[in-house]
XYZ file of C-alpha atoms in Angstrom:
267
model
C 140.482 104.999 173.427
C 140.339 101.737 170.951
C 140.984 99.581 173.049
C 144.644 98.211 175.201
C 147.056 95.972 174.765
C 148.141 93.382 177.529
C 150.816 91.758 178.461
C 150.482 89.238 176.374
C 149.707 92.061 173.414
C 146.219 90.937 172.729
C 143.804 94.132 172.506
C 140.662 93.651 174.492
C 137.258 95.992 174.554
C 135.662 97.346 177.775
C 132.056 97.150 177.452
C 131.543 100.745 177.696
C 133.895 101.044 174.641
C 132.106 97.783 172.752
C 128.854 99.913 173.825
C 130.159 102.833 171.939
C 131.585 101.058 169.131
C 128.409 99.236 168.525
C 125.422 101.177 169.652
C 124.181 97.935 171.101
C 123.735 98.138 175.525
C 125.358 97.477 178.521
C 121.777 95.248 178.956
C 121.659 93.439 175.726
C 125.705 92.094 176.045
C 125.340 90.972 179.291
C 122.175 89.060 178.195
C 124.143 87.674 175.264
C 126.707 86.482 177.630
C 124.079 84.757 179.788
C 122.815 83.096 176.681
C 126.030 82.416 175.719
C 125.788 83.338 172.217
C 128.641 86.425 173.008
C 131.094 85.840 175.494
C 133.395 88.558 177.069
C 137.308 87.288 177.704
C 138.182 88.287 181.420
C 137.745 91.413 183.301
C 138.810 94.290 183.347
C 140.728 95.904 186.334
C 138.136 98.007 187.157
C 135.284 95.610 187.188
C 134.260 95.804 183.184
C 133.763 92.883 180.760
C 136.514 92.200 178.152
C 136.363 91.428 174.552
C 139.100 90.804 172.824
C 138.424 91.176 169.029
C 137.105 87.875 167.949
C 134.571 88.150 170.574
C 134.037 92.119 168.159
C 134.606 89.977 165.215
C 130.817 87.619 166.468
C 129.168 90.788 167.951
C 129.288 91.722 164.129
C 128.057 88.884 162.524
C 125.140 88.821 165.568
C 124.435 92.156 164.899
C 124.812 91.471 161.052
C 122.197 88.747 161.053
C 119.286 89.901 163.376
C 119.447 92.670 160.665
C 119.034 90.309 159.013
C 116.028 89.242 160.854
C 117.122 86.000 162.790
C 116.710 84.676 165.944
C 118.503 84.658 168.318
C 118.406 80.621 168.744
C 119.264 80.478 165.162
C 122.473 82.891 165.638
C 124.080 80.363 168.067
C 123.908 77.583 166.223
C 124.886 79.530 162.640
C 128.379 80.865 164.119
C 128.841 78.126 166.281
C 128.807 75.587 163.086
C 131.902 76.311 161.920
C 134.026 74.863 164.869
C 132.127 71.858 164.568
C 133.944 71.217 161.828
C 137.350 69.313 162.480
C 140.657 70.718 161.096
C 138.188 73.635 159.493
C 140.701 77.127 159.839
C 138.134 79.713 161.854
C 139.584 83.002 159.681
C 138.231 80.766 156.803
C 135.297 79.469 158.123
C 134.309 83.573 159.457
C 135.362 84.319 155.752
C 132.993 82.397 154.590
C 130.143 82.903 156.588
C 130.619 86.701 155.921
C 130.137 86.669 152.337
C 126.953 84.725 152.643
C 125.736 87.503 154.950
C 126.966 90.384 152.595
C 124.908 87.874 149.253
C 121.997 87.976 151.682
C 122.846 92.186 152.832
C 123.053 93.345 149.212
C 119.862 91.552 148.343
C 117.562 92.793 150.376
C 119.599 96.604 149.632
C 118.699 95.776 146.478
C 114.443 95.327 147.311
C 114.768 98.209 149.290
C 115.659 99.441 146.763
C 113.086 99.074 144.615
C 110.517 99.444 147.518
C 112.055 103.151 147.448
C 111.383 103.779 143.595
C 108.036 102.359 144.276
C 106.464 104.384 146.862
C 108.575 107.963 144.875
C 106.366 106.327 141.712
C 103.730 106.640 143.592
C 103.934 110.257 144.845
C 104.526 111.380 141.274
C 101.287 109.955 140.443
C 99.362 111.253 142.975
C 100.920 114.470 143.075
C 100.851 114.654 139.687
C 96.734 113.413 139.603
C 97.204 110.391 137.660
C 97.150 106.709 138.512
C 99.839 104.522 138.578
C 99.352 101.169 136.641
C 98.674 98.344 138.962
C 101.067 96.406 138.111
C 103.615 98.776 139.381
C 101.950 99.200 142.079
C 103.897 96.566 144.326
C 106.989 96.556 143.192
C 109.570 95.884 145.417
C 107.629 93.742 147.803
C 108.556 90.434 148.681
C 105.746 88.396 148.391
C 107.597 85.221 149.212
C 110.749 86.201 151.646
C 110.074 83.224 154.067
C 109.004 80.938 151.494
C 112.607 80.065 151.301
C 112.935 79.741 155.032
C 109.422 77.620 155.287
C 110.677 75.209 153.163
C 114.199 74.976 155.090
C 112.749 75.082 158.261
C 109.446 72.867 157.916
C 109.984 70.884 154.396
C 108.909 71.299 151.551
C 105.815 68.887 152.026
C 104.671 70.471 154.386
C 105.379 74.070 152.725
C 103.132 73.187 149.027
C 100.614 71.679 151.219
C 99.889 74.822 153.094
C 100.671 76.816 149.861
C 97.029 74.716 148.521
C 95.501 74.558 151.285
C 95.310 78.806 151.132
C 94.511 79.086 147.445
C 91.861 77.058 147.614
C 89.978 79.186 149.774
C 87.726 81.103 149.297
C 87.781 84.811 149.973
C 85.438 84.607 152.810
C 87.426 81.776 153.310
C 90.497 83.672 154.848
C 89.036 86.048 156.132
C 87.195 84.754 158.370
C 90.586 82.358 159.169
C 92.118 85.856 159.499
C 89.983 87.296 161.940
C 89.893 83.669 163.742
C 93.916 84.951 164.328
C 92.889 87.882 165.826
C 90.426 86.987 168.135
C 92.789 84.457 169.956
C 95.308 87.063 169.701
C 92.774 89.061 171.408
C 92.157 86.686 173.751
C 94.896 85.866 175.200
C 96.434 89.138 175.618
C 93.071 89.989 177.475
C 93.607 86.873 179.646
C 97.519 87.587 179.763
C 96.832 91.145 181.397
C 94.657 90.017 184.247
C 97.545 87.829 185.116
C 96.000 84.476 184.505
C 98.197 81.417 184.337
C 99.367 79.101 181.558
C 97.848 75.996 183.423
C 94.986 77.633 183.109
C 91.736 76.051 180.915
C 90.633 79.406 179.147
C 94.154 79.946 178.437
C 94.364 75.477 176.929
C 91.324 76.395 174.909
C 92.940 79.426 173.052
C 95.748 77.570 172.486
C 93.650 74.345 171.051
C 92.115 77.140 168.810
C 95.580 78.339 167.982
C 96.435 74.697 167.392
C 93.607 74.273 164.932
C 94.298 78.084 163.314
C 97.667 77.199 162.190
C 96.929 73.885 161.172
C 94.754 74.620 158.416
C 97.573 75.170 156.186
C 100.290 72.441 158.852
C 99.281 69.639 161.868
C 102.071 70.009 164.257
C 102.843 67.167 166.467
C 103.377 68.295 170.451
C 106.763 68.636 169.664
C 106.894 70.115 166.820
C 104.084 72.866 167.684
C 106.290 73.381 171.242
C 108.585 74.514 168.372
C 106.713 76.346 166.457
C 105.752 79.131 169.639
C 109.296 79.761 170.501
C 110.160 80.680 166.952
C 107.705 83.607 167.214
C 109.508 84.711 170.905
C 112.983 83.623 168.703
C 112.348 85.063 165.541
C 111.786 88.432 165.646
C 109.474 89.624 163.337
C 106.571 86.998 164.954
C 107.763 88.391 168.432
C 106.958 91.786 167.086
C 103.476 91.104 165.324
C 102.834 89.062 168.672
C 103.758 91.993 171.177
C 102.264 94.813 169.232
C 98.825 93.278 170.337
C 100.570 93.095 173.746
C 104.031 93.165 175.274
C 104.726 90.008 176.391
C 102.031 88.181 174.262
C 104.874 85.463 172.299
C 106.039 85.015 175.060
C 102.862 83.930 177.257
C 102.343 82.327 173.812
C 105.383 80.029 173.587
C 104.949 79.461 177.022
C 101.490 78.491 176.821
C 101.688 76.478 173.726
C 104.260 74.645 175.724
C 102.352 74.248 178.563
C 99.454 72.902 176.233
C 101.907 70.355 175.214
C 103.049 68.861 177.729
C 99.754 67.850 179.145
C 99.307 66.519 175.524
C 101.809 64.725 176.138
C 101.171 63.006 179.082
C 103.931 64.954 181.136
């Protein structure tokens, strides 16, 4: 079954059909509805939610942007931007938006192709008993994959200051910075496991250390710090990093930072 046609001639797909077509779960669809990212157009006689062709297209774009590592909050902003342009043709806006996504996917495909060739060459050198040239060992790794995103989000001046600060560190100082970040994450994970409220003094102390750790590159004010912590949850790349330490750590850190920011602002 590929959708039904109602009395108005509009195609509709039930939740079960959308799950089958897209591979997303019904729980994910409910979550997207709850946060306003993807609303159903109605309810089928059996009680299942229904989606139209426009909703299927929007879901496709959501999934494409998720593949590109974009957080849900940012996806909503991107997809709704066209609706705020007076007189804009929605179909043209969608086509232009998808053209940008297509270019990004092709760029990522090319990078992965280069990385696959690097891995294949490494296997060949290992099995052949030869040494792979050092300048070929990291072909395909995108060392600056987040720089453009960071510049857009935080500005050129902040990124340049952070880059200079990192380059000015010695190897020992860089290692110490890495260990401090791990220590803060481990400490927060222990407090999370113990059920410690994010307003607890012990959590506040670790958040202060986290703020100092971030401030090596850029010193955020309370609101900017709150937004940074929100990105730890909204961006799946950051969420995966923190949740690899302890499930739920990204959300715990976000909430702890929000409580810290409220306290600093006197709320």
